[in-house]
CSV table of C-alpha atoms in Angstrom, one decimal:
chain,number,residue,atom,x,y,z
A,1115,MET,CA,9.5,-16.2,-6.9
A,1116,ALA,CA,8.4,-13.5,-4.6
A,1117,LEU,CA,8.4,-10.5,-5.8
A,1118,THR,CA,10.2,-7.1,-4.9
A,1119,ARG,CA,10.1,-4.3,-3.3
A,1120,ASP,CA,9.8,-2.8,-6.9
A,1121,GLN,CA,7.9,-5.8,-8.4
A,1122,ILE,CA,5.0,-4.7,-6.1
A,1123,ALA,CA,5.8,-1.1,-7.1
A,1124,MET,CA,4.8,-1.8,-9.9
A,1125,ARG,CA,1.8,-4.4,-9.4
A,1126,VAL,CA,0.8,-1.0,-6.8
A,1127,ALA,CA,0.0,0.8,-9.4
A,1128,GLN,CA,-2.0,-1.2,-12.3
A,1129,GLU,CA,-4.4,-0.5,-9.7
A,1130,PHE,CA,-4.4,3.1,-10.5
A,1131,GLN,CA,-6.5,5.2,-13.0
A,1132,ASP,CA,-6.8,8.2,-15.1
A,1133,GLY,CA,-8.4,11.3,-12.6
A,1134,ASN,CA,-7.7,9.6,-9.6
A,1135,TYR,CA,-6.2,11.4,-6.4
A,1136,VAL,CA,-3.8,8.8,-4.7
A,1137,ASN,CA,-1.8,9.0,-1.1
A,1138,LEU,CA,1.1,7.1,-1.4
A,1139,GLY,CA,2.4,6.2,2.4
A,1140,ILE,CA,5.8,5.4,3.5
A,1141,GLY,CA,7.4,3.1,2.2
A,1142,ILE,CA,7.1,0.1,-0.8
A,1143,PRO,CA,4.3,2.6,-1.6
A,1144,THR,CA,6.2,5.9,-2.3
A,1145,LEU,CA,8.0,3.7,-5.0
A,1146,ALA,CA,5.1,3.5,-6.9
A,1147,ALA,CA,4.8,7.0,-8.4
A,1148,ASN,CA,8.4,6.1,-10.1
A,1149,TYR,CA,5.4,3.8,-12.2
A,1150,VAL,CA,2.7,5.3,-13.2
A,1151,PRO,CA,1.6,4.6,-16.7
A,1152,ASN,CA,2.3,6.7,-19.8
A,1153,ASN,CA,-1.4,6.4,-20.8
A,1154,ILE,CA,-2.8,8.6,-17.2
A,1155,GLU,CA,-2.9,11.1,-15.3
A,1156,VAL,CA,-2.9,10.5,-11.2
A,1157,MET,CA,-2.3,12.8,-8.9
A,1158,LEU,CA,-0.2,11.9,-6.2
A,1159,GLN,CA,-0.8,13.0,-2.8
A,1160,SER,CA,1.8,13.3,-0.2
A,1161,GLU,CA,0.5,13.9,4.0
A,1162,ASN,CA,2.9,17.4,4.4
A,1163,GLY,CA,1.0,18.5,1.8
A,1164,LEU,CA,2.1,18.0,-1.5
A,1165,LEU,CA,-0.7,17.2,-4.7
A,1166,GLY,CA,0.9,16.3,-8.0
A,1167,MET,CA,3.7,14.2,-6.6
A,1168,GLY,CA,6.4,13.1,-9.4
A,1169,ALA,CA,8.7,9.9,-9.5
A,1170,TYR,CA,11.6,9.6,-7.5
A,1171,PRO,CA,14.3,12.5,-8.6
A,1172,THR,CA,17.9,11.8,-10.4
A,1173,GLU,CA,20.2,13.2,-9.9
A,1174,GLU,CA,20.2,16.3,-11.3
A,1175,GLN,CA,16.7,16.6,-9.8
A,1176,VAL,CA,17.0,16.8,-6.3
A,1177,ASP,CA,15.8,19.4,-4.4
A,1178,ALA,CA,16.4,19.2,-0.4
A,1179,ASP,CA,12.7,21.1,0.1
A,1180,MET,CA,10.9,19.5,-1.4
A,1181,ILE,CA,10.5,15.6,0.4
A,1182,ASN,CA,7.3,13.0,1.0
A,1183,ALA,CA,5.9,12.0,4.6
A,1184,GLY,CA,9.7,9.8,4.7
A,1185,LYS,CA,11.6,13.3,4.1
A,1186,GLU,CA,12.4,10.7,0.9
A,1187,THR,CA,13.8,14.2,-2.1
A,1188,VAL,CA,10.5,13.5,-4.6
A,1189,THR,CA,9.7,15.4,-7.9
A,1190,ALA,CA,6.0,17.6,-8.8
A,1191,ILE,CA,4.7,17.6,-12.1
A,1192,THR,CA,3.0,19.6,-14.5
A,1193,GLY,CA,0.1,21.2,-12.0
A,1194,ALA,CA,1.3,20.3,-8.4
A,1195,SER,CA,0.4,22.6,-5.5
A,1196,ILE,CA,2.1,22.2,-2.4
A,1197,PHE,CA,-0.3,23.1,0.6
A,1198,SER,CA,-0.1,23.5,4.9
A,1199,SER,CA,-0.2,20.1,6.5
A,1200,ALA,CA,-3.9,20.9,8.0
A,1201,GLU,CA,-5.2,21.7,5.1
A,1202,SER,CA,-3.3,18.4,3.4
A,1203,PHE,CA,-5.1,16.4,6.1
A,1204,ALA,CA,-8.8,18.5,5.6
A,1205,MET,CA,-8.6,16.9,2.4
A,1206,ILE,CA,-8.2,13.3,3.3
A,1207,ARG,CA,-10.3,13.8,6.5
A,1208,GLY,CA,-12.9,15.2,3.6
A,1209,GLY,CA,-13.0,12.1,1.4
A,1210,HIS,CA,-11.5,13.5,-1.1
A,1211,VAL,CA,-9.0,10.9,-2.0
A,1212,ASP,CA,-9.6,8.7,-4.5
A,1213,PHE,CA,-8.0,5.3,-2.4
A,1214,THR,CA,-4.3,5.5,-0.5
A,1215,VAL,CA,-1.6,2.5,-0.8
A,1216,LEU,CA,-0.6,1.8,3.0
A,1217,GLY,CA,2.0,-1.0,4.6
A,1218,ALA,CA,1.0,-2.9,7.6
A,1219,PHE,CA,2.4,-5.2,9.5
A,1220,GLU,CA,-0.4,-7.3,9.9
A,1221,VAL,CA,-4.2,-7.3,8.3
A,1222,ASP,CA,-6.9,-9.3,9.5
A,1223,VAL,CA,-9.7,-11.4,7.9
A,1224,ASN,CA,-12.5,-9.2,9.7
A,1225,GLY,CA,-10.1,-6.2,7.3
A,1226,ASN,CA,-8.1,-4.6,10.1
A,1227,ILE,CA,-5.2,-3.8,9.7
A,1228,ALA,CA,-2.6,-2.8,12.5
A,1229,SER,CA,0.2,0.1,11.2
A,1230,TRP,CA,1.4,1.6,13.4
A,1231,MET,CA,3.7,0.0,17.6
A,1232,ILE,CA,4.8,-3.0,18.5
A,1233,PRO,CA,4.9,-2.7,21.7
A,1234,GLY,CA,7.8,-2.6,23.4
A,1235,LYS,CA,10.2,-0.4,20.4
A,1236,LEU,CA,10.5,2.8,20.7
A,1237,ILE,CA,7.6,4.3,17.7
A,1238,LYS,CA,7.6,8.4,16.7
A,1239,GLY,CA,3.9,8.2,16.8
A,1240,MET,CA,1.3,6.4,15.1
A,1241,GLY,CA,1.3,9.0,12.0
A,1242,GLY,CA,-1.3,10.0,9.5
A,1243,ALA,CA,-2.2,6.0,8.7
A,1244,MET,CA,-5.6,6.1,11.2
A,1245,ASP,CA,-6.8,9.5,9.4
A,1246,LEU,CA,-5.7,8.0,6.1
A,1247,VAL,CA,-8.2,4.3,7.1
A,1248,ALA,CA,-10.8,6.9,7.5
A,1249,GLY,CA,-10.7,9.3,5.3
A,1250,ALA,CA,-9.9,7.2,2.4
A,1251,LYS,CA,-12.6,5.5,0.1
A,1252,ASN,CA,-9.9,1.9,-0.6
A,1253,ILE,CA,-7.2,1.2,0.8
A,1254,ILE,CA,-4.6,-1.0,-0.8
A,1255,VAL,CA,-2.3,-2.0,1.5
A,1256,THR,CA,1.1,-3.6,0.1
A,1257,MET,CA,3.6,-6.3,2.8
A,1258,THR,CA,6.0,-8.8,2.9
A,1259,HIS,CA,3.6,-11.8,2.9
A,1260,ALA,CA,5.8,-12.9,6.5
A,1261,ASP,CA,7.3,-11.5,8.9
A,1262,LYS,CA,11.6,-12.4,8.3
A,1263,TYR,CA,10.8,-15.4,10.6
A,1264,GLY,CA,8.8,-16.4,8.3
A,1265,ASN,CA,4.8,-16.0,10.2
A,1266,SER,CA,2.3,-15.2,8.6
A,1267,LYS,CA,1.4,-11.5,8.8
A,1268,LEU,CA,-2.1,-12.5,6.6
A,1269,LEU,CA,-4.0,-13.2,10.2
A,1270,GLN,CA,-7.8,-14.9,11.4
A,1271,SER,CA,-7.4,-11.7,14.0
A,1272,CYS,CA,-4.5,-9.1,14.5
A,1273,THR,CA,-3.0,-9.2,17.6
A,1274,LEU,CA,-1.6,-5.7,17.1
A,1275,PRO,CA,-2.6,-3.0,18.4
A,1276,LEU,CA,-4.8,-1.5,15.3
A,1277,THR,CA,-4.7,1.4,13.1
A,1278,GLY,CA,-8.7,1.0,11.0
A,1279,VAL,CA,-11.3,-1.5,12.0
A,1280,ASN,CA,-12.8,-3.2,9.1
A,1281,CYS,CA,-11.4,-1.4,6.7
A,1282,ILE,CA,-9.3,-3.6,4.4
A,1283,THR,CA,-10.5,-4.6,0.9
A,1284,ARG,CA,-7.7,-4.6,-1.2
A,1285,ILE,CA,-3.6,-7.0,-0.4
A,1286,ILE,CA,-1.2,-6.7,-3.0
A,1287,THR,CA,2.1,-8.7,-1.3
A,1288,ASP,CA,5.4,-10.4,-2.1
A,1289,LEU,CA,3.1,-13.3,-3.1
A,1290,ALA,CA,0.1,-12.4,-4.1
A,1291,VAL,CA,-3.5,-10.2,-4.2
A,1292,LEU,CA,-6.0,-10.9,-2.5
A,1293,GLU,CA,-9.3,-9.2,-1.8
A,1294,VAL,CA,-11.2,-9.0,2.2
A,1295,ALA,CA,-14.9,-9.9,2.2
A,1296,ASN,CA,-17.2,-12.1,4.1
A,1297,GLY,CA,-14.3,-12.6,6.7
A,1298,ALA,CA,-12.1,-13.7,4.7
A,1299,PHE,CA,-8.8,-13.7,1.2
A,1300,HIS,CA,-10.0,-14.1,-1.7
A,1301,LEU,CA,-7.0,-15.0,-3.8
A,1302,LYS,CA,-7.5,-12.9,-7.4
A,1303,GLU,CA,-3.3,-13.7,-8.3
A,1304,ARG,CA,0.1,-15.0,-7.0
A,1305,ALA,CA,3.8,-13.5,-7.9
A,1306,PRO,CA,5.4,-15.5,-11.4
A,1307,GLY,CA,6.5,-18.7,-10.6
A,1308,VAL,CA,4.7,-19.1,-6.9
A,1309,SER,CA,2.4,-21.7,-6.2
A,1310,THR,CA,-1.3,-21.1,-4.9
A,1311,ASP,CA,0.6,-23.9,-2.2
A,1312,GLU,CA,2.6,-21.8,-0.8
A,1313,ILE,CA,0.1,-19.0,-0.6
A,1314,LYS,CA,-2.4,-20.9,1.6
A,1315,GLU,CA,1.0,-22.5,3.8
A,1316,LYS,CA,2.4,-18.7,4.1
A,1317,THR,CA,-1.4,-16.7,5.2
A,1318,ALA,CA,-2.8,-17.1,8.7
A,1319,GLY,CA,-6.1,-16.2,8.5
A,1320,LYS,CA,-9.5,-18.1,6.0
A,1321,LEU,CA,-8.2,-18.5,2.7
A,1322,ILE,CA,-10.1,-18.6,-0.7
A,1323,VAL,CA,-8.5,-20.1,-4.5
A,1324,GLU,CA,-11.9,-20.2,-6.7
A,1325,GLY,CA,-10.4,-21.7,-9.9
A,1326,ASP,CA,-7.6,-21.5,-11.5
A,1327,ILE,CA,-5.5,-18.2,-10.4
A,1328,PRO,CA,-3.6,-16.2,-12.9
A,1329,GLU,CA,0.2,-15.0,-12.2
A,1330,MET,CA,0.7,-11.7,-12.8
A,1331,THR,CA,1.9,-9.1,-15.1
A,1332,PHE,CA,4.0,-6.4,-15.4
């Protein structure tokens, strides 16, 4: 079966390494803050000016002044720091974020990402995604493998306005973990109970499958 949003976030958290500075985008990526492994220390950054973001608050912990970039209430871990949005973007643009986790509308085999607008639909603006894809050392995309109509979001070439070019290296969807290299998606893991054939069927871009593909573990 396809992963839930929380299961995708759990798999994302497995990518964290001790000492990492990680930016979490709006949506599924922010859920990863709840699943940081207990045996490592990670500093999660929110682009509105928080370094050291913790898990979502319980009802007793809610502080309306402590929010992430998606305007959701969050907590801060010991050692966290709060600063201006300008300083936050200086950190991102200076290459001081080890990797960022972003959502996307589309990703293609050349590592291009479209994540900020759908022509004809109301948008608030491009946000910080363009800075993040240019400044982060590694970028992980989280999204559903297909849209609500069943159309693949992993394409040979993006059709929507691009956020970044040749920048995506790893994708975690509700069906699979894939790496982007040499003009193709490379299947590395599949969601428990999801067949390789289903992933092939729902991947529009060139997909390379080598050997037996293991199931994700949590």
